[in-house]
Structures are given as structure tokens and as C-alpha cells.
């Protein structure tokens, strides 16, 4: 099972001292968090994508490429790649390039984001959110799997004899998760293609997540990709820890109360009772996380949000130490002991390459317009 952290990259005032980090400080803090994640033995670092304040990660591949150059093992992912407002041609090329730079340590999560105004900023209409997600992803898949694409759709100009470059590493596209908070259409889309489904699992009660994951599993089996319990599921989660649970609650409360998304709403106690947010000791985080399996079944990826709401970098790094030293080792052991042999592990480039029977140079060489031949020596 894969464990990691994801960030939304918010620039938020620390409510305990009134200090707001600069954009430069926040961006560099995200890089530091990724490096720390690898240091403490986590598997995945994922960044969101936003194009509005108070968020800074507008260019995920730029950040992930920099992190790739400074890490050796960490799997680099996104917490949202905006499939609705990004051009699928640009997604295909950017993430294939990142795949080559990172030696395959890349996957990504498709999503529609949570900011309505982003649609007109990029020339789209929010009322077309679901149709955009469906059409754009269908094109993206073709761009990664077909060397030459002829395509016509509703939301972008047609393509004629188009080749996306570079081609995916070893001819194997990055694995794709489809992330959703509340849209059953996205669970259906993930199931249709046999892709992964990632439930946000931050703002909603367990029963909602159970229904969404259950729908995905049912449809995954319907489309012939395997049994329902073999579907590839990921979950978000949100934690704050101190060795003493009372200290954790006392320290996190001002950050919760003033958080941009859920601050000035339900109390911390109400929110932790109704959602997966866990504020307490490492053992409480272990127990709560293990309980997720009770309503989603065996799953493949668990990502935690630990760096939002103005929490200082020092505190976030302490959270990562606790995750790496005390929480994740226990979770790995317990989840693995419960996983039936027929339930797959999370896909990686290596496992996808092996399933494809091995790969080779996927370069597509230019053809002479007159002779119709590739250059001499080209494969």
C-alpha cells in the first residue's frame, strides 16, 4: 500500500501570530515537504493545481520536475490536474516529459477543481464541467496510446495526423486516478477505463465515501476489469498529531477555527466526529485510518493533508516525522496483513511495464513528406 502526503498550496495567515508567508516561502516550503516525505519513508507526494489566490501551485509539472531532480524514490503525483480547463494536448506532453525526467516516478489525478471562476479564465463554461472532463480525458488517453491521432470534438479545435511528444516513457502512459468529492459521473468514468478512483475523503462523512467507492467498485466489475474488490482505490485524509492528544487539540484548534475552507463553521469536535479529520495522538491516527477499510474495503493509496491553514513549516515537518516514524510503519503492516492475495497493489511504472510485456524506445520519428520514409537508421 502507498502512503504519502498531498498539498493544496494555500498561502494562509498563521492565526497564532498573524504572519503570512510570501509566495516564494510557500513554494519552497512545499518542496521541503516533498523532500522530507522521502526522507521519512513515505511513498507519494502530490500537489494540487490552482490558478487563483490564496493558492500557489499553478504549474504542477514545474514543481514536480524540480522535486524529481532532488529525489530518488518518491512517487510524484497531483492532487488535481484540471482536466476541464487544461488542454489535453498540453497535459499529454507535459506529463510525458515529467515521466522521462523522473524515470517513471509519475502518476496523476484528474479533477475539476473547486473554483468556479477558473472556467471562463480558460475559455470554458462551468456548466460543461462533466462533458469537458469526459471529452478531454478521452482525447488524452488517445494521445498517449496512439502515435498519430485524428480527432474531432466539441470543446477544442480538431487534430489531424497529430503526434504528441515526447511519447510516454517505455510506451507506457502514467497511471491515472480520477478524483472526486461528490460526482458519481467521475466514479463511472474511472470504472469505465479501469483507472483508479480517489475519494477526496476530507469534507464528507464516511457514509458518503462508502457510497462513492461502492459505485466505482460495482461499475469497475461491470466493465470487466476484475472483481469489485480488485478496483484501485485511493483516499484522502487529514491529520494533526502530538504525542498527547490534548496537546494536539489545543495546538490545532486556532488553525481549524480560521481555516479558509471550513473555518468559522462547525466546531473542531463536530468536524472530527462527522468527517475523517483526526486530531490526536499517533495511535489515534492509526486506529482511525485502519477503520477506513471498514467502509471502503481494501484500498491502495492513502494520502494525508498536513500543511494547510497557516501551519508553520516546522510544525508540518514534525507531523511528517510522526507519520514516518510511528504511524505509517504500523499502517503498512496492518493493512498488508489484511489484504487478500488477489487484491492488487497500487500500480507503478514498473508494474504497468511488466503487465505490458516490457517496453522499448517509443520515439516516433518524422517521415519525409516526399518519400514517405523515416530517416535512415531510425527505428
PDB file of C-alpha atoms in Angstrom, residues 166-312:
ATOM      1  CA  UNK A 166       7.574  13.103 -26.153  1.00  0.00           C
ATOM      2  CA  UNK A 167       5.899   9.724 -26.226  1.00  0.00           C
ATOM      3  CA  UNK A 168       5.228   8.104 -22.834  1.00  0.00           C
ATOM      4  CA  UNK A 169       8.278   6.503 -21.241  1.00  0.00           C
ATOM      5  CA  UNK A 170       8.734   2.909 -22.491  1.00  0.00           C
ATOM      6  CA  UNK A 171       5.436   3.293 -24.336  1.00  0.00           C
ATOM      7  CA  UNK A 172       3.560   3.135 -21.006  1.00  0.00           C
ATOM      8  CA  UNK A 173       1.413   6.161 -20.056  1.00  0.00           C
ATOM      9  CA  UNK A 174       1.356   7.391 -16.451  1.00  0.00           C
ATOM     10  CA  UNK A 175      -1.274   5.742 -14.287  1.00  0.00           C
ATOM     11  CA  UNK A 176      -4.343   7.935 -13.843  1.00  0.00           C
ATOM     12  CA  UNK A 177      -6.569   8.414 -10.826  1.00  0.00           C
ATOM     13  CA  UNK A 178      -9.881  10.246 -11.096  1.00  0.00           C
ATOM     14  CA  UNK A 179     -10.516  12.385  -8.039  1.00  0.00           C
ATOM     15  CA  UNK A 180     -13.928  13.442  -6.842  1.00  0.00           C
ATOM     16  CA  UNK A 181     -15.675  14.839  -3.823  1.00  0.00           C
ATOM     17  CA  UNK A 182     -19.278  14.268  -4.837  1.00  0.00           C
ATOM     18  CA  UNK A 183     -19.727  13.441  -8.554  1.00  0.00           C
ATOM     19  CA  UNK A 184     -20.858   9.884  -9.369  1.00  0.00           C
ATOM     20  CA  UNK A 185     -20.135  10.600 -13.057  1.00  0.00           C
ATOM     21  CA  UNK A 186     -16.426  10.693 -12.227  1.00  0.00           C
ATOM     22  CA  UNK A 187     -16.600   7.371 -10.392  1.00  0.00           C
ATOM     23  CA  UNK A 188     -18.297   5.988 -13.504  1.00  0.00           C
ATOM     24  CA  UNK A 189     -15.571   7.418 -15.741  1.00  0.00           C
ATOM     25  CA  UNK A 190     -12.809   5.855 -13.641  1.00  0.00           C
ATOM     26  CA  UNK A 191     -14.574   2.500 -13.698  1.00  0.00           C
ATOM     27  CA  UNK A 192     -15.176   2.607 -17.451  1.00  0.00           C
ATOM     28  CA  UNK A 193     -11.478   2.899 -18.215  1.00  0.00           C
ATOM     29  CA  UNK A 194     -10.279   0.674 -15.374  1.00  0.00           C
ATOM     30  CA  UNK A 195      -8.405   3.629 -13.867  1.00  0.00           C
ATOM     31  CA  UNK A 196      -8.031   4.433 -10.203  1.00  0.00           C
ATOM     32  CA  UNK A 197     -10.669   6.306  -8.196  1.00  0.00           C
ATOM     33  CA  UNK A 198      -9.537   8.704  -5.483  1.00  0.00           C
ATOM     34  CA  UNK A 199     -12.147   9.832  -2.980  1.00  0.00           C
ATOM     35  CA  UNK A 200     -11.365  13.251  -1.529  1.00  0.00           C
ATOM     36  CA  UNK A 201     -12.414  11.997   1.921  1.00  0.00           C
ATOM     37  CA  UNK A 202     -11.885  15.352   3.623  1.00  0.00           C
ATOM     38  CA  UNK A 203     -15.197  17.157   3.913  1.00  0.00           C
ATOM     39  CA  UNK A 204     -17.844  14.446   3.863  1.00  0.00           C
ATOM     40  CA  UNK A 205     -18.940  11.736   6.318  1.00  0.00           C
ATOM     41  CA  UNK A 206     -17.951   8.104   5.946  1.00  0.00           C
ATOM     42  CA  UNK A 207     -21.309   7.072   4.506  1.00  0.00           C
ATOM     43  CA  UNK A 208     -20.858   9.382   1.517  1.00  0.00           C
ATOM     44  CA  UNK A 209     -17.405   7.967   0.786  1.00  0.00           C
ATOM     45  CA  UNK A 210     -18.743   4.431   1.165  1.00  0.00           C
ATOM     46  CA  UNK A 211     -21.401   5.086  -1.481  1.00  0.00           C
ATOM     47  CA  UNK A 212     -18.999   6.721  -3.941  1.00  0.00           C
ATOM     48  CA  UNK A 213     -16.375   3.986  -3.648  1.00  0.00           C
ATOM     49  CA  UNK A 214     -19.061   1.316  -3.755  1.00  0.00           C
ATOM     50  CA  UNK A 215     -20.430   2.719  -7.005  1.00  0.00           C
ATOM     51  CA  UNK A 216     -16.947   2.769  -8.535  1.00  0.00           C
ATOM     52  CA  UNK A 217     -16.253  -0.817  -7.482  1.00  0.00           C
ATOM     53  CA  UNK A 218     -19.581  -2.050  -8.843  1.00  0.00           C
ATOM     54  CA  UNK A 219     -19.039  -0.364 -12.214  1.00  0.00           C
ATOM     55  CA  UNK A 220     -15.378  -1.458 -12.393  1.00  0.00           C
ATOM     56  CA  UNK A 221     -16.583  -5.052 -12.245  1.00  0.00           C
ATOM     57  CA  UNK A 222     -19.421  -4.316 -14.676  1.00  0.00           C
ATOM     58  CA  UNK A 223     -16.923  -3.145 -17.302  1.00  0.00           C
ATOM     59  CA  UNK A 224     -14.903  -6.342 -16.963  1.00  0.00           C
ATOM     60  CA  UNK A 225     -11.732  -5.050 -15.364  1.00  0.00           C
ATOM     61  CA  UNK A 226     -11.842  -7.529 -12.493  1.00  0.00           C
ATOM     62  CA  UNK A 227     -13.874  -8.186  -9.384  1.00  0.00           C
ATOM     63  CA  UNK A 228     -15.162  -5.234  -7.387  1.00  0.00           C
ATOM     64  CA  UNK A 229     -12.595  -5.733  -4.650  1.00  0.00           C
ATOM     65  CA  UNK A 230      -9.785  -5.515  -7.226  1.00  0.00           C
ATOM     66  CA  UNK A 231     -10.667  -1.932  -8.183  1.00  0.00           C
ATOM     67  CA  UNK A 232      -7.925   0.621  -7.478  1.00  0.00           C
ATOM     68  CA  UNK A 233      -8.998   2.985  -4.696  1.00  0.00           C
ATOM     69  CA  UNK A 234      -7.261   5.898  -3.031  1.00  0.00           C
ATOM     70  CA  UNK A 235      -8.367   8.030  -0.094  1.00  0.00           C
ATOM     71  CA  UNK A 236      -7.502  11.433   1.224  1.00  0.00           C
ATOM     72  CA  UNK A 237      -7.253  12.127   4.901  1.00  0.00           C
ATOM     73  CA  UNK A 238      -6.419  14.954   7.257  1.00  0.00           C
ATOM     74  CA  UNK A 239      -4.441  14.660  10.482  1.00  0.00           C
ATOM     75  CA  UNK A 240      -2.746  16.674  13.164  1.00  0.00           C
ATOM     76  CA  UNK A 241      -0.745  14.859  15.822  1.00  0.00           C
ATOM     77  CA  UNK A 242       1.067  15.337  19.071  1.00  0.00           C
ATOM     78  CA  UNK A 243       2.095  12.515  21.342  1.00  0.00           C
ATOM     79  CA  UNK A 244      -0.505  13.746  23.821  1.00  0.00           C
ATOM     80  CA  UNK A 245      -3.946  14.071  22.230  1.00  0.00           C
ATOM     81  CA  UNK A 246      -4.932  17.037  24.391  1.00  0.00           C
ATOM     82  CA  UNK A 247      -1.871  18.924  23.170  1.00  0.00           C
ATOM     83  CA  UNK A 248      -2.832  18.165  19.575  1.00  0.00           C
ATOM     84  CA  UNK A 249      -6.355  19.523  20.033  1.00  0.00           C
ATOM     85  CA  UNK A 250      -5.164  22.639  21.846  1.00  0.00           C
ATOM     86  CA  UNK A 251      -2.489  23.439  19.237  1.00  0.00           C
ATOM     87  CA  UNK A 252      -4.588  22.729  16.144  1.00  0.00           C
ATOM     88  CA  UNK A 253      -7.778  24.481  17.251  1.00  0.00           C
ATOM     89  CA  UNK A 254      -6.848  28.041  16.164  1.00  0.00           C
ATOM     90  CA  UNK A 255      -5.775  26.745  12.745  1.00  0.00           C
ATOM     91  CA  UNK A 256      -9.015  24.834  12.341  1.00  0.00           C
ATOM     92  CA  UNK A 257     -11.167  27.732  13.520  1.00  0.00           C
ATOM     93  CA  UNK A 258      -9.611  30.099  10.974  1.00  0.00           C
ATOM     94  CA  UNK A 259      -9.046  27.707   8.046  1.00  0.00           C
ATOM     95  CA  UNK A 260     -10.101  29.226   4.695  1.00  0.00           C
ATOM     96  CA  UNK A 261     -12.369  26.310   3.752  1.00  0.00           C
ATOM     97  CA  UNK A 262     -14.131  25.203   6.931  1.00  0.00           C
ATOM     98  CA  UNK A 263     -13.203  27.857   9.498  1.00  0.00           C
ATOM     99  CA  UNK A 264     -15.975  29.703  11.352  1.00  0.00           C
ATOM    100  CA  UNK A 265     -18.320  26.779  10.725  1.00  0.00           C
ATOM    101  CA  UNK A 266     -18.724  23.545  12.705  1.00  0.00           C
ATOM    102  CA  UNK A 267     -16.626  23.138  15.817  1.00  0.00           C
ATOM    103  CA  UNK A 268     -13.466  21.064  15.740  1.00  0.00           C
ATOM    104  CA  UNK A 269     -15.222  18.380  17.755  1.00  0.00           C
ATOM    105  CA  UNK A 270     -18.198  18.305  15.369  1.00  0.00           C
ATOM    106  CA  UNK A 271     -15.960  18.141  12.316  1.00  0.00           C
ATOM    107  CA  UNK A 272     -13.789  15.322  13.646  1.00  0.00           C
ATOM    108  CA  UNK A 273     -16.904  13.353  14.577  1.00  0.00           C
ATOM    109  CA  UNK A 274     -18.547  13.804  11.159  1.00  0.00           C
ATOM    110  CA  UNK A 275     -15.528  13.595   8.802  1.00  0.00           C
ATOM    111  CA  UNK A 276     -12.220  11.686   8.664  1.00  0.00           C
ATOM    112  CA  UNK A 277     -10.268  14.594  10.218  1.00  0.00           C
ATOM    113  CA  UNK A 278      -8.221  13.125  13.086  1.00  0.00           C
ATOM    114  CA  UNK A 279      -6.625  15.366  15.694  1.00  0.00           C
ATOM    115  CA  UNK A 280      -4.874  13.471  18.448  1.00  0.00           C
ATOM    116  CA  UNK A 281      -2.073  11.034  19.175  1.00  0.00           C
ATOM    117  CA  UNK A 282      -0.283   8.850  16.614  1.00  0.00           C
ATOM    118  CA  UNK A 283      -2.210   5.848  17.931  1.00  0.00           C
ATOM    119  CA  UNK A 284      -5.492   7.643  17.353  1.00  0.00           C
ATOM    120  CA  UNK A 285      -4.449   8.355  13.775  1.00  0.00           C
ATOM    121  CA  UNK A 286      -3.518   4.701  13.311  1.00  0.00           C
ATOM    122  CA  UNK A 287      -6.833   3.480  14.694  1.00  0.00           C
ATOM    123  CA  UNK A 288      -8.898   5.948  12.670  1.00  0.00           C
ATOM    124  CA  UNK A 289      -7.061   5.228   9.425  1.00  0.00           C
ATOM    125  CA  UNK A 290      -7.395   1.476   9.848  1.00  0.00           C
ATOM    126  CA  UNK A 291     -11.138   1.990  10.261  1.00  0.00           C
ATOM    127  CA  UNK A 292     -11.387   3.403   6.721  1.00  0.00           C
ATOM    128  CA  UNK A 293     -11.108  -0.154   5.423  1.00  0.00           C
ATOM    129  CA  UNK A 294     -14.376  -0.980   7.184  1.00  0.00           C
ATOM    130  CA  UNK A 295     -16.362   1.133   4.718  1.00  0.00           C
ATOM    131  CA  UNK A 296     -14.255   1.225   1.527  1.00  0.00           C
ATOM    132  CA  UNK A 297     -12.668  -2.236   1.601  1.00  0.00           C
ATOM    133  CA  UNK A 298      -9.031  -2.924   0.783  1.00  0.00           C
ATOM    134  CA  UNK A 299      -7.519   0.064  -0.938  1.00  0.00           C
ATOM    135  CA  UNK A 300      -4.201   1.003  -2.491  1.00  0.00           C
ATOM    136  CA  UNK A 301      -3.265   4.588  -1.601  1.00  0.00           C
ATOM    137  CA  UNK A 302      -3.648   6.799   1.451  1.00  0.00           C
ATOM    138  CA  UNK A 303      -2.637  10.459   1.231  1.00  0.00           C
ATOM    139  CA  UNK A 304      -2.718  12.835   4.195  1.00  0.00           C
ATOM    140  CA  UNK A 305      -3.149  16.605   4.186  1.00  0.00           C
ATOM    141  CA  UNK A 306      -0.820  18.070   6.819  1.00  0.00           C
ATOM    142  CA  UNK A 307       0.322  21.508   5.608  1.00  0.00           C
ATOM    143  CA  UNK A 308      -2.669  23.796   5.265  1.00  0.00           C
ATOM    144  CA  UNK A 309      -4.458  26.550   7.224  1.00  0.00           C
ATOM    145  CA  UNK A 310      -1.306  28.521   8.015  1.00  0.00           C
ATOM    146  CA  UNK A 311       0.541  25.770   9.885  1.00  0.00           C
ATOM    147  CA  UNK A 312       4.242  26.749  10.072  1.00  0.00           C
TER     148      UNK A 312
END
